[in-house]
């Protein structure tokens, strides 16, 4: 059985005082069939470490262990700061910082090297969907962004349609199912059924307490990557509750 993962991406939001919001999530997941993760800005990772039992992750890393890379942070540094996971290739990184699939692959290898769970994000733009290119784009991103060596223990894939992030718009349930089924099939082709069958596939893009249950019911959806709704403990708790009513096969 794949444990559902509900991961919150705080993006560039929060302050030290946000520990109060995080504390509201303590003890939130009594159901062993699901787990949660909060990815705050990196400054708060260090500030929260040791002050919460909520597993923490980061939102990006550099591929090198160290060196002359002003403003960057290595996977090893994130690990030392308390991260257990790192989001990689988020569409905002791809758009704002020009990250390519090849960059994401190097970062994923760095995350594995440091012992972090890599949450590798892929997703089509609205223009690509309108052009009927969604599956082609997703397959290409997955092929290049994911290096050799992915396992259920070191990797989670997040399907995040770019046009659904922060917009309040979501694909239909059939559209989510189609992409997730295709990602699973691609992983099977590459890694074999056993390894591919253990890798969790998250959906991300305007997930709210109101729509979470229907999305999490989809067979190959193993949880969610949550942006805006992760900033308020009540909303995030509502999404976690929706996940706990579901069981992945
Ligand atoms: C995200 O940024 O990963 C995301 C899914 O954002 P939102 O939930 O706000 O659409």
PDB file of C-alpha atoms and ligand atoms in Angstrom:
ATOM      1  CA  UNK A   1       0.000   0.000   0.000  1.00  0.00           C
ATOM      2  CA  UNK A   2       1.261   3.476  -0.832  1.00  0.00           C
ATOM      3  CA  UNK A   3       0.900   5.860   2.106  1.00  0.00           C
ATOM      4  CA  UNK A   4      -0.862   9.039   1.116  1.00  0.00           C
ATOM      5  CA  UNK A   5       1.392  12.078   1.407  1.00  0.00           C
ATOM      6  CA  UNK A   6      -0.010  15.556   1.943  1.00  0.00           C
ATOM      7  CA  UNK A   7       2.821  18.019   1.446  1.00  0.00           C
ATOM      8  CA  UNK A   8       2.466  21.733   2.084  1.00  0.00           C
ATOM      9  CA  UNK A   9       4.509  24.201   0.053  1.00  0.00           C
ATOM     10  CA  UNK A  10       4.609  27.499   1.917  1.00  0.00           C
ATOM     11  CA  UNK A  11       6.583  29.120  -0.931  1.00  0.00           C
ATOM     12  CA  UNK A  12       7.979  32.541   0.138  1.00  0.00           C
ATOM     13  CA  UNK A  13       5.547  32.922   3.014  1.00  0.00           C
ATOM     14  CA  UNK A  14       5.808  32.677   6.775  1.00  0.00           C
ATOM     15  CA  UNK A  15       7.898  34.016   9.607  1.00  0.00           C
ATOM     16  CA  UNK A  16       9.278  32.672  12.857  1.00  0.00           C
ATOM     17  CA  UNK A  17       5.886  33.398  14.403  1.00  0.00           C
ATOM     18  CA  UNK A  18       4.366  30.886  11.958  1.00  0.00           C
ATOM     19  CA  UNK A  19       5.482  28.163  14.364  1.00  0.00           C
ATOM     20  CA  UNK A  20       2.102  28.879  15.992  1.00  0.00           C
ATOM     21  CA  UNK A  21       0.280  27.848  12.791  1.00  0.00           C
ATOM     22  CA  UNK A  22       2.517  24.810  12.421  1.00  0.00           C
ATOM     23  CA  UNK A  23       1.863  23.787  16.021  1.00  0.00           C
ATOM     24  CA  UNK A  24      -1.835  23.497  15.232  1.00  0.00           C
ATOM     25  CA  UNK A  25      -0.915  20.552  13.009  1.00  0.00           C
ATOM     26  CA  UNK A  26       0.757  18.589  15.812  1.00  0.00           C
ATOM     27  CA  UNK A  27      -0.898  15.239  16.266  1.00  0.00           C
ATOM     28  CA  UNK A  28      -2.943  15.767  13.147  1.00  0.00           C
ATOM     29  CA  UNK A  29      -2.318  12.406  11.515  1.00  0.00           C
ATOM     30  CA  UNK A  30      -3.241   9.528  13.731  1.00  0.00           C
ATOM     31  CA  UNK A  31      -3.964   7.405  10.652  1.00  0.00           C
ATOM     32  CA  UNK A  32      -0.803   5.467   9.701  1.00  0.00           C
ATOM     33  CA  UNK A  33      -2.051   5.243   6.123  1.00  0.00           C
ATOM     34  CA  UNK A  34      -1.117   8.854   5.486  1.00  0.00           C
ATOM     35  CA  UNK A  35       1.667  11.257   6.274  1.00  0.00           C
ATOM     36  CA  UNK A  36       2.212  14.972   6.140  1.00  0.00           C
ATOM     37  CA  UNK A  37       5.121  17.240   5.312  1.00  0.00           C
ATOM     38  CA  UNK A  38       5.502  21.004   5.487  1.00  0.00           C
ATOM     39  CA  UNK A  39       8.022  22.795   3.273  1.00  0.00           C
ATOM     40  CA  UNK A  40       8.574  26.284   4.677  1.00  0.00           C
ATOM     41  CA  UNK A  41      11.127  28.831   3.428  1.00  0.00           C
ATOM     42  CA  UNK A  42      14.624  27.642   4.246  1.00  0.00           C
ATOM     43  CA  UNK A  43      15.172  30.185   7.020  1.00  0.00           C
ATOM     44  CA  UNK A  44      12.214  28.684   8.867  1.00  0.00           C
ATOM     45  CA  UNK A  45      13.436  25.146   8.393  1.00  0.00           C
ATOM     46  CA  UNK A  46      16.294  25.898  10.736  1.00  0.00           C
ATOM     47  CA  UNK A  47      14.080  27.939  13.047  1.00  0.00           C
ATOM     48  CA  UNK A  48      11.465  25.195  13.355  1.00  0.00           C
ATOM     49  CA  UNK A  49      13.890  22.300  13.673  1.00  0.00           C
ATOM     50  CA  UNK A  50      13.542  20.699  17.083  1.00  0.00           C
ATOM     51  CA  UNK A  51      10.436  22.773  17.835  1.00  0.00           C
ATOM     52  CA  UNK A  52       7.908  20.637  15.993  1.00  0.00           C
ATOM     53  CA  UNK A  53       7.211  16.976  15.328  1.00  0.00           C
ATOM     54  CA  UNK A  54       5.849  17.815  11.880  1.00  0.00           C
ATOM     55  CA  UNK A  55       8.222  16.503   9.191  1.00  0.00           C
ATOM     56  CA  UNK A  56       9.824  19.392   7.315  1.00  0.00           C
ATOM     57  CA  UNK A  57      11.064  19.774   3.764  1.00  0.00           C
ATOM     58  CA  UNK A  58      12.634  22.417   1.544  1.00  0.00           C
ATOM     59  CA  UNK A  59      11.577  23.925  -1.768  1.00  0.00           C
ATOM     60  CA  UNK A  60      14.765  23.739  -3.844  1.00  0.00           C
ATOM     61  CA  UNK A  61      18.449  22.849  -3.624  1.00  0.00           C
ATOM     62  CA  UNK A  62      21.653  23.250  -5.599  1.00  0.00           C
ATOM     63  CA  UNK A  63      23.197  20.139  -7.143  1.00  0.00           C
ATOM     64  CA  UNK A  64      26.695  20.748  -5.737  1.00  0.00           C
ATOM     65  CA  UNK A  65      27.629  19.960  -2.145  1.00  0.00           C
ATOM     66  CA  UNK A  66      29.166  23.414  -1.717  1.00  0.00           C
ATOM     67  CA  UNK A  67      31.274  26.057  -3.417  1.00  0.00           C
ATOM     68  CA  UNK A  68      30.988  29.378  -5.214  1.00  0.00           C
ATOM     69  CA  UNK A  69      27.223  29.511  -5.770  1.00  0.00           C
ATOM     70  CA  UNK A  70      26.011  32.746  -4.222  1.00  0.00           C
ATOM     71  CA  UNK A  71      22.547  32.517  -2.770  1.00  0.00           C
ATOM     72  CA  UNK A  72      22.240  28.781  -3.282  1.00  0.00           C
ATOM     73  CA  UNK A  73      21.878  26.033  -0.697  1.00  0.00           C
ATOM     74  CA  UNK A  74      23.039  22.450  -1.036  1.00  0.00           C
ATOM     75  CA  UNK A  75      20.958  19.389  -0.289  1.00  0.00           C
ATOM     76  CA  UNK A  76      23.387  18.523   2.497  1.00  0.00           C
ATOM     77  CA  UNK A  77      22.805  21.946   4.094  1.00  0.00           C
ATOM     78  CA  UNK A  78      19.052  21.396   3.931  1.00  0.00           C
ATOM     79  CA  UNK A  79      19.449  18.026   5.562  1.00  0.00           C
ATOM     80  CA  UNK A  80      21.517  19.559   8.345  1.00  0.00           C
ATOM     81  CA  UNK A  81      18.887  22.279   8.792  1.00  0.00           C
ATOM     82  CA  UNK A  82      16.247  19.628   9.429  1.00  0.00           C
ATOM     83  CA  UNK A  83      14.788  18.832   6.016  1.00  0.00           C
ATOM     84  CA  UNK A  84      13.665  15.307   5.223  1.00  0.00           C
ATOM     85  CA  UNK A  85      12.528  16.135   1.700  1.00  0.00           C
ATOM     86  CA  UNK A  86      12.918  18.740  -1.001  1.00  0.00           C
ATOM     87  CA  UNK A  87      10.537  19.930  -3.709  1.00  0.00           C
ATOM     88  CA  UNK A  88      12.349  20.088  -7.063  1.00  0.00           C
ATOM     89  CA  UNK A  89      11.379  21.522 -10.429  1.00  0.00           C
ATOM     90  CA  UNK A  90       8.347  23.403  -9.178  1.00  0.00           C
ATOM     91  CA  UNK A  91       6.896  25.387 -12.070  1.00  0.00           C
ATOM     92  CA  UNK A  92       7.693  28.630 -10.256  1.00  0.00           C
ATOM     93  CA  UNK A  93      11.363  27.608 -10.189  1.00  0.00           C
ATOM     94  CA  UNK A  94      11.178  26.653 -13.847  1.00  0.00           C
ATOM     95  CA  UNK A  95       9.523  29.958 -14.785  1.00  0.00           C
ATOM     96  CA  UNK A  96      11.250  32.392 -12.410  1.00  0.00           C
ATOM     97  CA  UNK A  97      14.718  30.841 -12.559  1.00  0.00           C
ATOM     98  CA  UNK A  98      14.758  29.139 -15.932  1.00  0.00           C
ATOM     99  CA  UNK A  99      15.246  25.676 -14.451  1.00  0.00           C
ATOM    100  CA  UNK A 100      15.373  22.956 -17.061  1.00  0.00           C
ATOM    101  CA  UNK A 101      14.548  19.273 -16.798  1.00  0.00           C
ATOM    102  CA  UNK A 102      18.288  18.574 -16.824  1.00  0.00           C
ATOM    103  CA  UNK A 103      18.764  20.912 -13.857  1.00  0.00           C
ATOM    104  CA  UNK A 104      15.972  19.119 -12.020  1.00  0.00           C
ATOM    105  CA  UNK A 105      17.678  15.779 -12.660  1.00  0.00           C
ATOM    106  CA  UNK A 106      20.956  17.050 -11.189  1.00  0.00           C
ATOM    107  CA  UNK A 107      19.103  18.415  -8.167  1.00  0.00           C
ATOM    108  CA  UNK A 108      17.280  15.129  -7.725  1.00  0.00           C
ATOM    109  CA  UNK A 109      20.580  13.264  -7.642  1.00  0.00           C
ATOM    110  CA  UNK A 110      21.822  15.763  -5.071  1.00  0.00           C
ATOM    111  CA  UNK A 111      18.740  15.214  -2.927  1.00  0.00           C
ATOM    112  CA  UNK A 112      19.293  11.440  -3.022  1.00  0.00           C
ATOM    113  CA  UNK A 113      22.980  11.902  -2.210  1.00  0.00           C
ATOM    114  CA  UNK A 114      22.009  13.866   0.906  1.00  0.00           C
ATOM    115  CA  UNK A 115      19.368  11.369   1.930  1.00  0.00           C
ATOM    116  CA  UNK A 116      16.419  13.633   1.141  1.00  0.00           C
ATOM    117  CA  UNK A 117      13.149  12.525  -0.421  1.00  0.00           C
ATOM    118  CA  UNK A 118      12.956  14.249  -3.818  1.00  0.00           C
ATOM    119  CA  UNK A 119       9.514  15.573  -4.758  1.00  0.00           C
ATOM    120  CA  UNK A 120       9.913  16.040  -8.496  1.00  0.00           C
ATOM    121  CA  UNK A 121       7.328  18.368 -10.056  1.00  0.00           C
ATOM    122  CA  UNK A 122       6.110  18.168 -13.621  1.00  0.00           C
ATOM    123  CA  UNK A 123       3.148  19.749 -15.362  1.00  0.00           C
ATOM    124  CA  UNK A 124       1.916  21.264 -18.593  1.00  0.00           C
ATOM    125  CA  UNK A 125       1.076  24.883 -19.330  1.00  0.00           C
ATOM    126  CA  UNK A 126      -2.388  25.877 -20.433  1.00  0.00           C
ATOM    127  CA  UNK A 127      -1.187  26.394 -24.001  1.00  0.00           C
ATOM    128  CA  UNK A 128       0.277  22.883 -24.045  1.00  0.00           C
ATOM    129  CA  UNK A 129      -2.980  21.404 -22.764  1.00  0.00           C
ATOM    130  CA  UNK A 130      -5.005  23.379 -25.310  1.00  0.00           C
ATOM    131  CA  UNK A 131      -2.707  22.085 -28.043  1.00  0.00           C
ATOM    132  CA  UNK A 132      -3.337  18.480 -26.965  1.00  0.00           C
ATOM    133  CA  UNK A 133       0.282  18.071 -25.896  1.00  0.00           C
ATOM    134  CA  UNK A 134      -0.217  17.295 -22.213  1.00  0.00           C
ATOM    135  CA  UNK A 135       0.911  13.674 -22.187  1.00  0.00           C
ATOM    136  CA  UNK A 136       3.825  14.338 -24.535  1.00  0.00           C
ATOM    137  CA  UNK A 137       5.052  17.159 -22.315  1.00  0.00           C
ATOM    138  CA  UNK A 138       4.609  15.154 -19.120  1.00  0.00           C
ATOM    139  CA  UNK A 139       6.428  12.132 -20.524  1.00  0.00           C
ATOM    140  CA  UNK A 140       9.332  14.285 -21.696  1.00  0.00           C
ATOM    141  CA  UNK A 141       9.612  16.118 -18.366  1.00  0.00           C
ATOM    142  CA  UNK A 142       9.492  12.861 -16.446  1.00  0.00           C
ATOM    143  CA  UNK A 143      12.032  11.185 -18.703  1.00  0.00           C
ATOM    144  CA  UNK A 144      14.631  13.930 -18.328  1.00  0.00           C
ATOM    145  CA  UNK A 145      13.903  15.280 -14.838  1.00  0.00           C
ATOM    146  CA  UNK A 146      14.068  11.886 -13.171  1.00  0.00           C
ATOM    147  CA  UNK A 147      17.543  10.344 -13.160  1.00  0.00           C
ATOM    148  CA  UNK A 148      18.264   6.633 -12.968  1.00  0.00           C
ATOM    149  CA  UNK A 149      17.846   5.232  -9.487  1.00  0.00           C
ATOM    150  CA  UNK A 150      14.373   6.341  -8.435  1.00  0.00           C
ATOM    151  CA  UNK A 151      12.702   4.240  -5.771  1.00  0.00           C
ATOM    152  CA  UNK A 152       9.650   4.542  -3.559  1.00  0.00           C
ATOM    153  CA  UNK A 153      11.954   5.545  -0.711  1.00  0.00           C
ATOM    154  CA  UNK A 154      13.782   8.378  -2.452  1.00  0.00           C
ATOM    155  CA  UNK A 155      11.235   9.821  -4.892  1.00  0.00           C
ATOM    156  CA  UNK A 156       7.737  11.239  -5.128  1.00  0.00           C
ATOM    157  CA  UNK A 157       6.358  12.671  -8.373  1.00  0.00           C
ATOM    158  CA  UNK A 158       4.035  15.675  -8.217  1.00  0.00           C
ATOM    159  CA  UNK A 159       1.811  16.365 -11.204  1.00  0.00           C
ATOM    160  CA  UNK A 160       1.019  20.060 -11.135  1.00  0.00           C
ATOM    161  CA  UNK A 161      -0.660  21.588 -14.181  1.00  0.00           C
ATOM    162  CA  UNK A 162       0.901  25.060 -14.338  1.00  0.00           C
ATOM    163  CA  UNK A 163      -2.443  26.655 -15.111  1.00  0.00           C
ATOM    164  CA  UNK A 164      -4.005  25.172 -11.957  1.00  0.00           C
ATOM    165  CA  UNK A 165      -1.390  26.469  -9.510  1.00  0.00           C
ATOM    166  CA  UNK A 166      -2.775  29.272  -7.384  1.00  0.00           C
ATOM    167  CA  UNK A 167      -5.600  29.960  -9.812  1.00  0.00           C
ATOM    168  CA  UNK A 168      -8.530  28.192  -8.186  1.00  0.00           C
ATOM    169  CA  UNK A 169      -8.910  26.161 -11.382  1.00  0.00           C
ATOM    170  CA  UNK A 170      -8.431  22.407 -11.463  1.00  0.00           C
ATOM    171  CA  UNK A 171      -8.460  19.807 -14.216  1.00  0.00           C
ATOM    172  CA  UNK A 172     -11.442  17.483 -14.323  1.00  0.00           C
ATOM    173  CA  UNK A 173     -11.094  14.287 -12.349  1.00  0.00           C
ATOM    174  CA  UNK A 174     -10.809  12.390 -15.633  1.00  0.00           C
ATOM    175  CA  UNK A 175      -7.974  14.635 -16.746  1.00  0.00           C
ATOM    176  CA  UNK A 176      -6.112  14.082 -13.469  1.00  0.00           C
ATOM    177  CA  UNK A 177      -6.671  10.325 -13.746  1.00  0.00           C
ATOM    178  CA  UNK A 178      -5.441  10.258 -17.346  1.00  0.00           C
ATOM    179  CA  UNK A 179      -2.166  11.986 -16.492  1.00  0.00           C
ATOM    180  CA  UNK A 180      -1.545  10.007 -13.304  1.00  0.00           C
ATOM    181  CA  UNK A 181      -2.219   6.717 -15.098  1.00  0.00           C
ATOM    182  CA  UNK A 182       0.197   7.770 -17.809  1.00  0.00           C
ATOM    183  CA  UNK A 183       2.893   8.715 -15.298  1.00  0.00           C
ATOM    184  CA  UNK A 184       2.481   5.330 -13.595  1.00  0.00           C
ATOM    185  CA  UNK A 185       2.770   3.577 -16.963  1.00  0.00           C
ATOM    186  CA  UNK A 186       5.912   5.567 -17.846  1.00  0.00           C
ATOM    187  CA  UNK A 187       7.475   4.672 -14.503  1.00  0.00           C
ATOM    188  CA  UNK A 188       6.581   1.016 -15.022  1.00  0.00           C
ATOM    189  CA  UNK A 189       8.193   1.050 -18.459  1.00  0.00           C
ATOM    190  CA  UNK A 190      11.343   2.490 -16.996  1.00  0.00           C
ATOM    191  CA  UNK A 191      11.628   0.962 -13.536  1.00  0.00           C
ATOM    192  CA  UNK A 192       9.519  -2.177 -13.675  1.00  0.00           C
ATOM    193  CA  UNK A 193       6.142  -2.718 -12.083  1.00  0.00           C
ATOM    194  CA  UNK A 194       7.384  -3.343  -8.563  1.00  0.00           C
ATOM    195  CA  UNK A 195       9.431  -0.168  -8.080  1.00  0.00           C
ATOM    196  CA  UNK A 196       7.023   1.966 -10.101  1.00  0.00           C
ATOM    197  CA  UNK A 197       4.100   0.642  -8.116  1.00  0.00           C
ATOM    198  CA  UNK A 198       5.591   1.953  -4.891  1.00  0.00           C
ATOM    199  CA  UNK A 199       6.341   5.498  -6.048  1.00  0.00           C
ATOM    200  CA  UNK A 200       3.776   8.000  -4.870  1.00  0.00           C
ATOM    201  CA  UNK A 201       2.167  10.364  -7.351  1.00  0.00           C
ATOM    202  CA  UNK A 202       0.832  13.598  -5.880  1.00  0.00           C
ATOM    203  CA  UNK A 203      -1.594  15.959  -7.540  1.00  0.00           C
ATOM    204  CA  UNK A 204      -1.004  19.690  -7.027  1.00  0.00           C
ATOM    205  CA  UNK A 205      -2.913  22.752  -8.165  1.00  0.00           C
ATOM    206  CA  UNK A 206      -5.681  24.520  -6.227  1.00  0.00           C
ATOM    207  CA  UNK A 207      -6.421  21.617  -3.883  1.00  0.00           C
ATOM    208  CA  UNK A 208      -8.785  22.741  -1.115  1.00  0.00           C
ATOM    209  CA  UNK A 209     -10.677  20.911   1.621  1.00  0.00           C
ATOM    210  CA  UNK A 210     -13.742  21.019  -0.631  1.00  0.00           C
ATOM    211  CA  UNK A 211     -12.206  19.237  -3.634  1.00  0.00           C
ATOM    212  CA  UNK A 212      -9.535  17.102  -1.962  1.00  0.00           C
ATOM    213  CA  UNK A 213     -11.574  13.960  -1.304  1.00  0.00           C
ATOM    214  CA  UNK A 214     -12.683  13.597  -4.918  1.00  0.00           C
ATOM    215  CA  UNK A 215      -9.123  14.074  -6.174  1.00  0.00           C
ATOM    216  CA  UNK A 216      -7.637  11.657  -3.631  1.00  0.00           C
ATOM    217  CA  UNK A 217     -10.174   9.006  -4.621  1.00  0.00           C
ATOM    218  CA  UNK A 218      -8.519   8.695  -8.045  1.00  0.00           C
ATOM    219  CA  UNK A 219      -6.639   5.392  -8.207  1.00  0.00           C
ATOM    220  CA  UNK A 220      -3.170   6.709  -9.005  1.00  0.00           C
ATOM    221  CA  UNK A 221      -3.366   9.823  -6.848  1.00  0.00           C
ATOM    222  CA  UNK A 222      -1.408   9.206  -3.666  1.00  0.00           C
ATOM    223  CA  UNK A 223      -1.852  12.563  -2.024  1.00  0.00           C
ATOM    224  CA  UNK A 224      -1.353  16.214  -2.798  1.00  0.00           C
ATOM    225  CA  UNK A 225       1.144  19.038  -3.029  1.00  0.00           C
ATOM    226  CA  UNK A 226      -0.670  21.948  -1.463  1.00  0.00           C
ATOM    227  CA  UNK A 227       0.284  25.600  -1.922  1.00  0.00           C
ATOM    228  CA  UNK A 228      -2.123  28.287  -0.727  1.00  0.00           C
ATOM    229  CA  UNK A 229      -4.241  25.977   1.404  1.00  0.00           C
ATOM    230  CA  UNK A 230      -1.186  24.821   3.372  1.00  0.00           C
ATOM    231  CA  UNK A 231      -0.716  28.256   4.913  1.00  0.00           C
ATOM    232  CA  UNK A 232      -3.742  27.940   7.162  1.00  0.00           C
ATOM    233  CA  UNK A 233      -3.702  24.990   9.529  1.00  0.00           C
ATOM    234  CA  UNK A 234      -7.484  24.592   9.324  1.00  0.00           C
ATOM    235  CA  UNK A 235      -7.462  24.283   5.541  1.00  0.00           C
ATOM    236  CA  UNK A 236      -4.498  21.940   5.541  1.00  0.00           C
ATOM    237  CA  UNK A 237      -6.126  19.824   8.248  1.00  0.00           C
ATOM    238  CA  UNK A 238      -9.271  19.599   6.119  1.00  0.00           C
ATOM    239  CA  UNK A 239      -7.220  18.266   3.214  1.00  0.00           C
ATOM    240  CA  UNK A 240      -5.417  15.764   5.453  1.00  0.00           C
ATOM    241  CA  UNK A 241      -8.792  14.596   6.757  1.00  0.00           C
ATOM    242  CA  UNK A 242      -9.943  14.056   3.164  1.00  0.00           C
ATOM    243  CA  UNK A 243      -6.876  11.914   2.516  1.00  0.00           C
ATOM    244  CA  UNK A 244      -7.451   9.801   5.583  1.00  0.00           C
ATOM    245  CA  UNK A 245     -10.820   8.661   4.298  1.00  0.00           C
ATOM    246  CA  UNK A 246      -9.047   7.215   1.245  1.00  0.00           C
ATOM    247  CA  UNK A 247      -6.756   4.256   0.705  1.00  0.00           C
ATOM    248  CA  UNK A 248      -4.334   3.887  -2.154  1.00  0.00           C
ATOM    249  CA  UNK A 249      -4.028   0.324  -3.431  1.00  0.00           C
TER     250      UNK A 249
HETATM  251  C1  LIG B   1       1.925  24.629  -5.569  1.00  0.00           C
HETATM  252  O1  LIG B   1       2.459  25.714  -5.615  1.00  0.00           O
HETATM  253  O2  LIG B   1       2.610  23.593  -5.556  1.00  0.00           O
HETATM  254  C2  LIG B   1       0.464  24.568  -5.511  1.00  0.00           C
HETATM  255  C3  LIG B   1      -0.117  23.436  -5.741  1.00  0.00           C
HETATM  256  O3  LIG B   1      -0.171  25.744  -5.229  1.00  0.00           O
HETATM  257  P1  LIG B   1      -1.756  25.932  -4.972  1.00  0.00           P
HETATM  258  O4  LIG B   1      -2.210  24.807  -4.086  1.00  0.00           O
HETATM  259  O5  LIG B   1      -1.863  27.262  -4.286  1.00  0.00           O
HETATM  260  O6  LIG B   1      -2.416  25.895  -6.303  1.00  0.00           O
END
